[in-house]
mmCIF file of C-alpha atoms and ligand atoms in Angstrom:
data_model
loop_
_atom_site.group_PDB
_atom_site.id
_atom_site.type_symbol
_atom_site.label_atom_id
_atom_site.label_comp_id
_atom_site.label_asym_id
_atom_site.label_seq_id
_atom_site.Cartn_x
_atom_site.Cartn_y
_atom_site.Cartn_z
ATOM 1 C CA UNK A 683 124.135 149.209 -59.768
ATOM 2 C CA UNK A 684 126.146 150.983 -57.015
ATOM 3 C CA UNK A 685 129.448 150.134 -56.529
ATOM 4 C CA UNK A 686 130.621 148.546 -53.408
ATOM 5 C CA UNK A 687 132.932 150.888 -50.915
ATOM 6 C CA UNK A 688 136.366 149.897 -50.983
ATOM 7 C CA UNK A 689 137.784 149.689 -47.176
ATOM 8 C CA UNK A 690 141.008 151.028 -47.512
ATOM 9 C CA UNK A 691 142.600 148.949 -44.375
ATOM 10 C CA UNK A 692 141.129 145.955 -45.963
ATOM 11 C CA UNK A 693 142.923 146.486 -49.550
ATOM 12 C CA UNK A 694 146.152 147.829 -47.464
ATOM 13 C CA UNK A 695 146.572 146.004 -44.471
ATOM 14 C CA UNK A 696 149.428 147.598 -42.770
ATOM 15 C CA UNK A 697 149.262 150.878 -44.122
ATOM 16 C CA UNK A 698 151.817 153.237 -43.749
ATOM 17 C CA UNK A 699 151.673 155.292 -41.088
ATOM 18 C CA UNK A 700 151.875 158.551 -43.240
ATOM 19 C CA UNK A 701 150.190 157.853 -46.397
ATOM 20 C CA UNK A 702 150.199 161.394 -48.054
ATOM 21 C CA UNK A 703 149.077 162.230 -51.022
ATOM 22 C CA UNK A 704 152.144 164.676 -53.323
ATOM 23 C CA UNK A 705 151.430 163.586 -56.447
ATOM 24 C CA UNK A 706 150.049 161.220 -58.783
ATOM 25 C CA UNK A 707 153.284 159.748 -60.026
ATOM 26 C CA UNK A 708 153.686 158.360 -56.293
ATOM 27 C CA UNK A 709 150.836 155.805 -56.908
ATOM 28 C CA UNK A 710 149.972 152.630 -58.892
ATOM 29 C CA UNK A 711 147.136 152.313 -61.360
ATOM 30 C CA UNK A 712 145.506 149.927 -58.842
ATOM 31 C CA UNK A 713 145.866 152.977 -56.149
ATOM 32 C CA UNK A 714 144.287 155.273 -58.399
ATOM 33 C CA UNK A 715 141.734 153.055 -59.751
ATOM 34 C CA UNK A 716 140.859 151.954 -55.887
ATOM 35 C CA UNK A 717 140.111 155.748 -54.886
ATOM 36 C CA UNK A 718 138.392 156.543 -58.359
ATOM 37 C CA UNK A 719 136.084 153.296 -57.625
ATOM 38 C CA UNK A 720 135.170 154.957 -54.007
ATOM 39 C CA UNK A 721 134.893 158.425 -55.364
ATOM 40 C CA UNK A 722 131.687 156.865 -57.852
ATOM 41 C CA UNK A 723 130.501 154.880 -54.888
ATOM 42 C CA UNK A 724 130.622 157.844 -52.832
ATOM 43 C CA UNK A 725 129.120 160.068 -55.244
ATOM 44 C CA UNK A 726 126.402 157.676 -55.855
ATOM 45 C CA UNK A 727 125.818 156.905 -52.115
ATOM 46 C CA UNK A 728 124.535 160.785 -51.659
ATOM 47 C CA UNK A 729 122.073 161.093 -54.383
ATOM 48 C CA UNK A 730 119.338 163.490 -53.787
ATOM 49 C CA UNK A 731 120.793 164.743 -50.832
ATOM 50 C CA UNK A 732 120.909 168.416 -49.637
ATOM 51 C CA UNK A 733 124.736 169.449 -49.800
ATOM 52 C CA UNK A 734 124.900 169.484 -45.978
ATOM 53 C CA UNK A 735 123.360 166.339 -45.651
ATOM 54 C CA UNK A 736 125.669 163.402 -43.417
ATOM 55 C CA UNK A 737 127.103 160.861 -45.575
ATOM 56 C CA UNK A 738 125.327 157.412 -44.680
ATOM 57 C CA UNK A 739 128.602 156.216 -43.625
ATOM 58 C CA UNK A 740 130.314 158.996 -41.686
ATOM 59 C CA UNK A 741 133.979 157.322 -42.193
ATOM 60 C CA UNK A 742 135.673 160.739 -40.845
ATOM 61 C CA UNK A 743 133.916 160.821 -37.761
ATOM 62 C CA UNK A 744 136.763 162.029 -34.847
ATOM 63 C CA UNK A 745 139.045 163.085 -37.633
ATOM 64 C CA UNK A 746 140.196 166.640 -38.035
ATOM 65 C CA UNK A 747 141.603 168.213 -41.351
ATOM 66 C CA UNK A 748 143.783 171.151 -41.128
ATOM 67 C CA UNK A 749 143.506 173.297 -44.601
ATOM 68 C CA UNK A 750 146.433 175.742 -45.222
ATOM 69 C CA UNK A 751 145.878 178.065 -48.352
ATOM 70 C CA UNK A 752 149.003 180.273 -49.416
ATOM 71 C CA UNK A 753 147.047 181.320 -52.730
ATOM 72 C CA UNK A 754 143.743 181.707 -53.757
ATOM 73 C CA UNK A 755 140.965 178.930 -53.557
ATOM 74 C CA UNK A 756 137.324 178.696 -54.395
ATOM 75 C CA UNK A 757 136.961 174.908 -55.654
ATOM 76 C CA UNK A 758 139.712 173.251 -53.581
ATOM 77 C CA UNK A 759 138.834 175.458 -50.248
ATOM 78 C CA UNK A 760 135.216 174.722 -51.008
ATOM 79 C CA UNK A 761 135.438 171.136 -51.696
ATOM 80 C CA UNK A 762 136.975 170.070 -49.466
ATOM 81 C CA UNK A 763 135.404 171.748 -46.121
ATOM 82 C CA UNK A 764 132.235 170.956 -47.145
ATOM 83 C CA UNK A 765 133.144 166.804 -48.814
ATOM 84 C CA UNK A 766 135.270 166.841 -44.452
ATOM 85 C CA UNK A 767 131.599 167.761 -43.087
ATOM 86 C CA UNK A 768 129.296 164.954 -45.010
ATOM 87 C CA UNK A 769 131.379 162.708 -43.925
ATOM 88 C CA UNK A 770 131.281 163.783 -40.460
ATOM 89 C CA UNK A 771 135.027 165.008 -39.920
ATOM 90 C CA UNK A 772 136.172 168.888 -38.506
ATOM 91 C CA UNK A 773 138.123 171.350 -41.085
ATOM 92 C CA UNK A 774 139.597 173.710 -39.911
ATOM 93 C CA UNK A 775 140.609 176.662 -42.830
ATOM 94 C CA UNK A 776 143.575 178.819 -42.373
ATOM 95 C CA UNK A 777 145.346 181.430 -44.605
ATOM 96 C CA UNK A 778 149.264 181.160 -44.594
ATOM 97 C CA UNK A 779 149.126 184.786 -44.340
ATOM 98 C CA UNK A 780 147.163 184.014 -40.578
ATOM 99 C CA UNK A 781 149.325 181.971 -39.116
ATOM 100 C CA UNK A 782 153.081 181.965 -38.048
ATOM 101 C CA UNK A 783 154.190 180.419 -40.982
ATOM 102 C CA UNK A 784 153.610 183.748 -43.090
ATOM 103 C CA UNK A 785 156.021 185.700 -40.265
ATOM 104 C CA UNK A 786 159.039 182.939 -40.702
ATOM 105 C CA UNK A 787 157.970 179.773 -38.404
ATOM 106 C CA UNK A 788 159.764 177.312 -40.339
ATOM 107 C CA UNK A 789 157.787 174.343 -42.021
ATOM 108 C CA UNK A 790 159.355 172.003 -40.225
ATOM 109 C CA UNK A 791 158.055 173.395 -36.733
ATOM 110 C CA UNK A 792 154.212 174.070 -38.403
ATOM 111 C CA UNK A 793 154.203 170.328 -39.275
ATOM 112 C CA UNK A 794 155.389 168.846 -36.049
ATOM 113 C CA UNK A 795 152.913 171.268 -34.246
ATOM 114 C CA UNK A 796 149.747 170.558 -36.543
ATOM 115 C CA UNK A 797 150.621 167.195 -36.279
ATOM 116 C CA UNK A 798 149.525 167.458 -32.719
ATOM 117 C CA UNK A 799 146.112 168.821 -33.318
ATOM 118 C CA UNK A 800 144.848 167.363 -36.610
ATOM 119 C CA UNK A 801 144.650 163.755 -37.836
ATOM 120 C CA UNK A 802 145.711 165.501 -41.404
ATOM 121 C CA UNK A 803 146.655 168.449 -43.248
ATOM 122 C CA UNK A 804 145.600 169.981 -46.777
ATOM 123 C CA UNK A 805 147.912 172.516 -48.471
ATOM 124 C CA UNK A 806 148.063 174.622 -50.979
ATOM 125 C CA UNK A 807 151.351 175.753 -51.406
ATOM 126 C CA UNK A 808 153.532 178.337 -53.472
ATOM 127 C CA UNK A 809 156.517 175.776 -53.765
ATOM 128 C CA UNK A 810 156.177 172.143 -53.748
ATOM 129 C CA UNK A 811 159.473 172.051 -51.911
ATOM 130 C CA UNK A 812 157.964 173.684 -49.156
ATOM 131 C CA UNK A 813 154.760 170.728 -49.397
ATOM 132 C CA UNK A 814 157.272 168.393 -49.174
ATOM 133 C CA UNK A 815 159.286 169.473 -46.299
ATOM 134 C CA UNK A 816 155.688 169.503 -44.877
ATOM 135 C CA UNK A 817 155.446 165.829 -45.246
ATOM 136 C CA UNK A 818 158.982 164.735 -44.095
ATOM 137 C CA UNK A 819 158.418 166.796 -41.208
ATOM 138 C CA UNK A 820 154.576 165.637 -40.075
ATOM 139 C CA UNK A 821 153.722 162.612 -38.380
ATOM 140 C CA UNK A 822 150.057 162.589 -39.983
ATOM 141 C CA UNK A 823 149.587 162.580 -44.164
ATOM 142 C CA UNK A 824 149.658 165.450 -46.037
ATOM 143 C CA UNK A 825 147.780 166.329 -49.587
ATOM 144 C CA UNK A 826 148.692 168.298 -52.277
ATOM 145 C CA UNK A 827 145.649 171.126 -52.659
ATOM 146 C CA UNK A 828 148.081 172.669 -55.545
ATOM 147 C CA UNK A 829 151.769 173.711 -56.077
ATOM 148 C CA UNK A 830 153.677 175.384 -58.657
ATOM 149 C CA UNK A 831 154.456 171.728 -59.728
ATOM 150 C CA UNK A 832 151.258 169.513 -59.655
ATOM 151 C CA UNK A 833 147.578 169.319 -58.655
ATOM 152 C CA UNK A 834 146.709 166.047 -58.949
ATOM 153 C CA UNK A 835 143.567 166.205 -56.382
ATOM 154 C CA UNK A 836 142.111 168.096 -59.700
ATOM 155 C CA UNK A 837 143.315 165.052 -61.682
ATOM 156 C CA UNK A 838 141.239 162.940 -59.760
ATOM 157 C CA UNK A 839 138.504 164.504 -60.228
ATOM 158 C CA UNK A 840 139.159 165.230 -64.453
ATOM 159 C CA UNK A 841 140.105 161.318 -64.503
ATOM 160 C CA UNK A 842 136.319 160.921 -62.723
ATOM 161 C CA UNK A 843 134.974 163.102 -64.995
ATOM 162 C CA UNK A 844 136.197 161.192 -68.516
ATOM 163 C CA UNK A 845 135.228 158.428 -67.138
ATOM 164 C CA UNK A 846 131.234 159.235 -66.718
ATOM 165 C CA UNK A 847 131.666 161.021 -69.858
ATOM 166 C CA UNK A 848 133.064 158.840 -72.221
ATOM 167 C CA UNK A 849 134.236 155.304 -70.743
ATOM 168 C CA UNK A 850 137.466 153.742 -70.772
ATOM 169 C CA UNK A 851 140.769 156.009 -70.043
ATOM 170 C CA UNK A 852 142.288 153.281 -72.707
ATOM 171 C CA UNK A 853 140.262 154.427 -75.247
ATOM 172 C CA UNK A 854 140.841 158.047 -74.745
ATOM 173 C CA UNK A 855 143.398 160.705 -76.617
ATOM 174 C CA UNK A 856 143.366 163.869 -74.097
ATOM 175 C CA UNK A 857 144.909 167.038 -76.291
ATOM 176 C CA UNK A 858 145.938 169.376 -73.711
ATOM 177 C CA UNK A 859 146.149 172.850 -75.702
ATOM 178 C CA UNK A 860 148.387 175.903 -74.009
ATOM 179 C CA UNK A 861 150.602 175.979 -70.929
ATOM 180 C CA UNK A 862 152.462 172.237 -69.709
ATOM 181 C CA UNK A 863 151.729 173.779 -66.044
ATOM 182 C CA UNK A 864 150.930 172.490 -62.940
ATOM 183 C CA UNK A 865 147.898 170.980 -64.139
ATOM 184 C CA UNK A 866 148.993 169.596 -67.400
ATOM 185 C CA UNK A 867 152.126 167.390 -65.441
ATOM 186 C CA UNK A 868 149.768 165.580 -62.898
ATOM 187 C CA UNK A 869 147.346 164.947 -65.856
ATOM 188 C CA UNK A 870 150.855 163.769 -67.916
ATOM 189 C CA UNK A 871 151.358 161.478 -64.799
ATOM 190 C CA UNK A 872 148.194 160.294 -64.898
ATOM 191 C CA UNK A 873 147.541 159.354 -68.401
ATOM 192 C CA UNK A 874 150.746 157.660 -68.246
ATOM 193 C CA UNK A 875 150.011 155.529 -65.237
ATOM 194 C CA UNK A 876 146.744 154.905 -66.257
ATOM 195 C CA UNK A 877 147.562 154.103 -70.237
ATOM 196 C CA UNK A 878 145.357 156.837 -71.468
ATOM 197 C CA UNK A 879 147.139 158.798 -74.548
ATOM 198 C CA UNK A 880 148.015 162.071 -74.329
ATOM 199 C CA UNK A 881 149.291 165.200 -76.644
ATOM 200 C CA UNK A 882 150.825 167.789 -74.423
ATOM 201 C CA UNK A 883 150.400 170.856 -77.302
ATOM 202 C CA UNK A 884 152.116 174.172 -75.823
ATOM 203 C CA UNK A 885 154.203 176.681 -77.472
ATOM 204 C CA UNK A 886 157.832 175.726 -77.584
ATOM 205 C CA UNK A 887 159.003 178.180 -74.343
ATOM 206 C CA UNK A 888 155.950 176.774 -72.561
ATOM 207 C CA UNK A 889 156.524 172.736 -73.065
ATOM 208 C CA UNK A 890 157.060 169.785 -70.422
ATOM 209 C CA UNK A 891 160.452 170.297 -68.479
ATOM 210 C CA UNK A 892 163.446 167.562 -68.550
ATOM 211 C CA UNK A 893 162.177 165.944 -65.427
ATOM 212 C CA UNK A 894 158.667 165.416 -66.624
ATOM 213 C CA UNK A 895 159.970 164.608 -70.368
ATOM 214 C CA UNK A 896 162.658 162.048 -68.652
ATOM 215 C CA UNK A 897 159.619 160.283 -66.409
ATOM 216 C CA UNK A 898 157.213 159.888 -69.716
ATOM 217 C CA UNK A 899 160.629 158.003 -71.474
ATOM 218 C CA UNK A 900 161.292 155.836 -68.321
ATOM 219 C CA UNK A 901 157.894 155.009 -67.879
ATOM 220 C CA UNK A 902 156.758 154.373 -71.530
ATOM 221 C CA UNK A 903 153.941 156.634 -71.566
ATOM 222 C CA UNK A 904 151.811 157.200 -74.377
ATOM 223 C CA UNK A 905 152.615 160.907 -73.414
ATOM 224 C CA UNK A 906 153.875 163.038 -76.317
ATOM 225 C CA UNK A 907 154.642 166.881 -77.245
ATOM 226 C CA UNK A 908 153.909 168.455 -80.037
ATOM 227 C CA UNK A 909 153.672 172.488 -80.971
ATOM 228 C CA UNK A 910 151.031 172.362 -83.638
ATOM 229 C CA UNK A 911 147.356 172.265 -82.536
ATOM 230 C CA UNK A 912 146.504 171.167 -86.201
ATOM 231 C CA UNK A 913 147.920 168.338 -86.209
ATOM 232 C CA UNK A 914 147.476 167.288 -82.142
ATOM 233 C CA UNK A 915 143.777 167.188 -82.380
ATOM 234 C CA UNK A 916 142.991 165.280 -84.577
ATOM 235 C CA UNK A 917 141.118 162.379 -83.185
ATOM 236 C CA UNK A 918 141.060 163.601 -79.831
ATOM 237 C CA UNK A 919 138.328 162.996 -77.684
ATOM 238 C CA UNK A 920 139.276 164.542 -74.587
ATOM 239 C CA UNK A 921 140.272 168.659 -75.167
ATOM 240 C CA UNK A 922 141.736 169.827 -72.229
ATOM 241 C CA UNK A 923 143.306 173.618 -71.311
ATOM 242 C CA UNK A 924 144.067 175.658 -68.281
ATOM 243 C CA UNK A 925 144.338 179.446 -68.081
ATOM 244 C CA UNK A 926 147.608 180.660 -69.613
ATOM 245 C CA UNK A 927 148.909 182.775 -66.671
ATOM 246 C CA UNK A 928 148.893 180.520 -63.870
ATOM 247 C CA UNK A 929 149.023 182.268 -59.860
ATOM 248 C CA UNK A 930 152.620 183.317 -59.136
ATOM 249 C CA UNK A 931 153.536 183.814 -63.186
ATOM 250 C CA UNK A 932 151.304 187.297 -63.694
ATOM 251 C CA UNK A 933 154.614 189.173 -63.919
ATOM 252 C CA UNK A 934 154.863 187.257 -67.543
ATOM 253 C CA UNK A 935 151.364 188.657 -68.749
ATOM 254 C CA UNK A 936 151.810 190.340 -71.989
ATOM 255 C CA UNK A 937 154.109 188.256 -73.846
ATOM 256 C CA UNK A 938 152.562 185.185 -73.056
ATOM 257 C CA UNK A 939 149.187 186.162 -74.283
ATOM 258 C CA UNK A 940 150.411 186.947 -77.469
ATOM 259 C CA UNK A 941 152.230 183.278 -77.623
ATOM 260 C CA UNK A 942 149.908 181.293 -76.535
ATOM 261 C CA UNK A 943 147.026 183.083 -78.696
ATOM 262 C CA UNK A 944 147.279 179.924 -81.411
ATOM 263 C CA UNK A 945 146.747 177.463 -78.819
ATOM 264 C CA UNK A 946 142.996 178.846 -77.907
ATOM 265 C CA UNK A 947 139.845 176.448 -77.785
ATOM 266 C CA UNK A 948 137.538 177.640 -80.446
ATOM 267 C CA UNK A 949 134.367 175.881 -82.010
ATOM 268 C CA UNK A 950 136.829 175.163 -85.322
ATOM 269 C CA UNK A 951 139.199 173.113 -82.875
ATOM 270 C CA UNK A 952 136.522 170.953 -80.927
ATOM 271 C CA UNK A 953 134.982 170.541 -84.880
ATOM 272 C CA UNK A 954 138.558 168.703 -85.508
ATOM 273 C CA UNK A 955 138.701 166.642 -82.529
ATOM 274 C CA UNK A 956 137.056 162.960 -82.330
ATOM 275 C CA UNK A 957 132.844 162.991 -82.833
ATOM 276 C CA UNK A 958 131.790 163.396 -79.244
ATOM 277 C CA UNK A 959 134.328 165.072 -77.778
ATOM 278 C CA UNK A 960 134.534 167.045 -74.548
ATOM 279 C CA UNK A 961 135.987 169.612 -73.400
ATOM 280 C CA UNK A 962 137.702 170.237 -70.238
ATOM 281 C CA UNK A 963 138.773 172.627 -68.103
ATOM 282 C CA UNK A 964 139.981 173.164 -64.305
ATOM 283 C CA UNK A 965 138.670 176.645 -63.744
ATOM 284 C CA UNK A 966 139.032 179.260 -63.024
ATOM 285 C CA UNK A 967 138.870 180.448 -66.944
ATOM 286 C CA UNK A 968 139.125 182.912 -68.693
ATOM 287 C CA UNK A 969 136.927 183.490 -71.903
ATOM 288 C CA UNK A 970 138.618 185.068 -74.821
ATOM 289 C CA UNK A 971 141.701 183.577 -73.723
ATOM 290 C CA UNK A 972 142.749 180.028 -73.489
ATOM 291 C CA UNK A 973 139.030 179.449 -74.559
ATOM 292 C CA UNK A 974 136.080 180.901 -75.661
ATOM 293 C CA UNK A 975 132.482 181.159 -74.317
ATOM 294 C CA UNK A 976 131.131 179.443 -77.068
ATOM 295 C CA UNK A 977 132.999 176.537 -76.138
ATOM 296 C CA UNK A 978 132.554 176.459 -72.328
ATOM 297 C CA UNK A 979 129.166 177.335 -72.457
ATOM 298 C CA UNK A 980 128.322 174.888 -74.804
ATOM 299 C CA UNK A 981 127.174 171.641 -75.817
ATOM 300 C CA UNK A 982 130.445 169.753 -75.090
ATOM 301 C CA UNK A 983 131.672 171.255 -72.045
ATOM 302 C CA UNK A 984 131.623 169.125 -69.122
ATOM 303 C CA UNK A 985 133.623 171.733 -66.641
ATOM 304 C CA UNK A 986 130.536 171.998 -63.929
ATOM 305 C CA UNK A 987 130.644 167.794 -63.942
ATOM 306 C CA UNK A 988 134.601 168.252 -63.370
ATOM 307 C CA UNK A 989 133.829 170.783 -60.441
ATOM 308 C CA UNK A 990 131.488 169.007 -59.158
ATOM 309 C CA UNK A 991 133.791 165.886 -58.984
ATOM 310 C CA UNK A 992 136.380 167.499 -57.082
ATOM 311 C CA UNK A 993 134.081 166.785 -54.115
ATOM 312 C CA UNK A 994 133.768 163.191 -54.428
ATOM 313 C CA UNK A 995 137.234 162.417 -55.925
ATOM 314 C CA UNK A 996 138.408 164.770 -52.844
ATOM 315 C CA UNK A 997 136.236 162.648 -50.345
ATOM 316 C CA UNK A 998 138.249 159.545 -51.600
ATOM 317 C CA UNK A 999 141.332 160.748 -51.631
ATOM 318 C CA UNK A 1000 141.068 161.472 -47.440
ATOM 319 C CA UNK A 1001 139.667 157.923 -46.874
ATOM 320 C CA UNK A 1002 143.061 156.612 -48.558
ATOM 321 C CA UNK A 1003 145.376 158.824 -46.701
ATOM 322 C CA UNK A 1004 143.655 158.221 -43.398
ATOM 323 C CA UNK A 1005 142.912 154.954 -43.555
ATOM 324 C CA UNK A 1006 139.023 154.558 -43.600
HETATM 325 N N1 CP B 2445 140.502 174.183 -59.974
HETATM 326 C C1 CP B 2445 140.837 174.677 -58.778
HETATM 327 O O1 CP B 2445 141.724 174.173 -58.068
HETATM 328 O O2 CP B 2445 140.079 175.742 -58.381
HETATM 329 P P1 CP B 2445 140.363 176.695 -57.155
HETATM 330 O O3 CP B 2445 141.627 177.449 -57.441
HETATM 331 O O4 CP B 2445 139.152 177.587 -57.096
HETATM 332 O O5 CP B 2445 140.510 175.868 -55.897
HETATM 333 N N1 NVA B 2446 147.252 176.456 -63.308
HETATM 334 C C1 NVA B 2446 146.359 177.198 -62.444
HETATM 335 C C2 NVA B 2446 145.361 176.265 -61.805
HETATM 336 C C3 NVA B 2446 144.378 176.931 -60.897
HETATM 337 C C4 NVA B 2446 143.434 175.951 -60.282
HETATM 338 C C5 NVA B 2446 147.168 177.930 -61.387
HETATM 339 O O1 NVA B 2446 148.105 177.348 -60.841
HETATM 340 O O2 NVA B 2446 146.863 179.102 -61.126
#
């Protein structure tokens, strides 16, 4: 049975006038849960439909979304121009490196100035700093298309993803193997918020900083960090990894290959994980490295499901922030 759409001025009444989206730590469980439940209904709204088809409600219709990318982008960029279209709003793409911004115009001015053309703005930004001086600065919300900090449109998506796969976040132990980057702290953030437990298992230079380790204690996550793959997966039914050189850290390569060479996903270390298991990756990946083919390629990879869902999960998140 389809699920109904949420309206999101019906569930927040007065909204705020500026509803971005930064990270996932910023929301409740019932905010998350709310856009995941119109990300299914969304998904399942469109089926059989050619890529390009119009949404049968076109909730963006008048709205334009300005997409900045200051790094590379072929889910996110993708995604989201295309999930803006079905549902009848503009996009308008734009490479840092295009625009003023990328010759000194200060955030600050970019913000107040986009503000006047678009109804809101995607970024994806070198320094999370900079995404939110974008937000303090902009009259119309602003999401998070992927920092040095956090990506937690991905999260929505991953947090989509388990959920088709294998039921219940409750029920779930996600064992995320390698670097605690960007990635790995919205999916922290979100397996806290949503009570889902998770092993962050990186080598010990490459664990969760004092912020992120200080929000799983005040929060009471079931968020933990070990440095022995062994002994993290057992059980787990969610195996999770990201590339171990993340954009903006290449200048690290060789000495972080050869530490983070125990923490690859082979066949041996989905065979120790929970009957069932999937695994899970954001992409891009690299085979060889933080995983092999076998693995991604195979029987319990779900990582086209997870690209897929950026779309929907994406979709959702611009109804919240604008309203509709
Ligand atoms: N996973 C992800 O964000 O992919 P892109 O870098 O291709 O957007
Ligand atoms: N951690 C990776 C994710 C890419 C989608 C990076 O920041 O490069």
């Amino acid at each position: 049975m389809l699920e109904t759409l949420q309206n999101f001025a019906d569930v927040w009444p007065s909204p705020a006038p500026n509803r971005s989206f930064l990270d996932i730590a910023d929301f409740s469980a019932e905010t998350l849960r709310e856009i995941l439940a119109n990300a299914r209904a969304m998904k399942a709204a469109r089926q059989g439909l050619p890529k390009g088809a119009p949404d049968p409600e076109q909730v963006l219709n008048g709205h334009a979304v300005a997409m900045i990318f200051e790094k590379a982008s072929t889910r996110t960029r993708i995604s989201f121009e295309v999930g803006i279209r079905q549902m009848g709003g503009q996009a308008v793409v734009m490479s840092a490196g295009d625009m003023q911004l990328g010759r000194g115009e200060t955030i600050s001015d970019t913000a107040k100035v986009l503000s006047r053309f678009a109804d809101c703005i995607m970024i994806r930004a070198n320094k999370h700093d900079d995404v939110e001086a974008l937000a303090a600065n902009a009259s119309i919300p602003i999401i998070n298309g992927l920092t040095d900090l956090s990506h937690p449109c991905q999260i929505m998506a991953d947090l989509m993803t388990i959920e088709e796969h294998l039921g219940a976040l409750s029920e779930q132990k996600l064992v995320w193997l390698g670097d605690c980057n960007n990635v790995a702290r919205s999916t922290a953030e979100a397996a806290g918020i949503l009570g889902m437990e998770m092993v962050l298992c990186t080598p010990p230079q490459h664990g969760p900083d004092a912020a992120l380790l200080a929000m799983i204690e005040a929060g009471g996550w079931k968020v933990s960090h070990s440095n022995d793959p062994e002994s993290a997966i057992v059980d787990a039914s969610v195996v999770m990894t990201d590339t171990w050189i993340s954009m903006g850290d290449e200048h690290e390569s060789i000495e972080r290959r050869h530490r983070f060479s125990p923490f690859q996903v082979d066949s041996t270390v989905m065979g120790d994980a929970r009957e069932g298991a999937i695994f899970m990756h954001c992409l891009p990946a690299h085979r060889g490295e933080e995983v092999t083919a076998e693995v991604i390629d195979g029987p319990q990879s779900v990582v086209w499901d997870q690209a897929e869902n950026r779309l929907h999960a994406q979709k959702a998140i611009l109804r919240f922030c604008l309203n509709q």
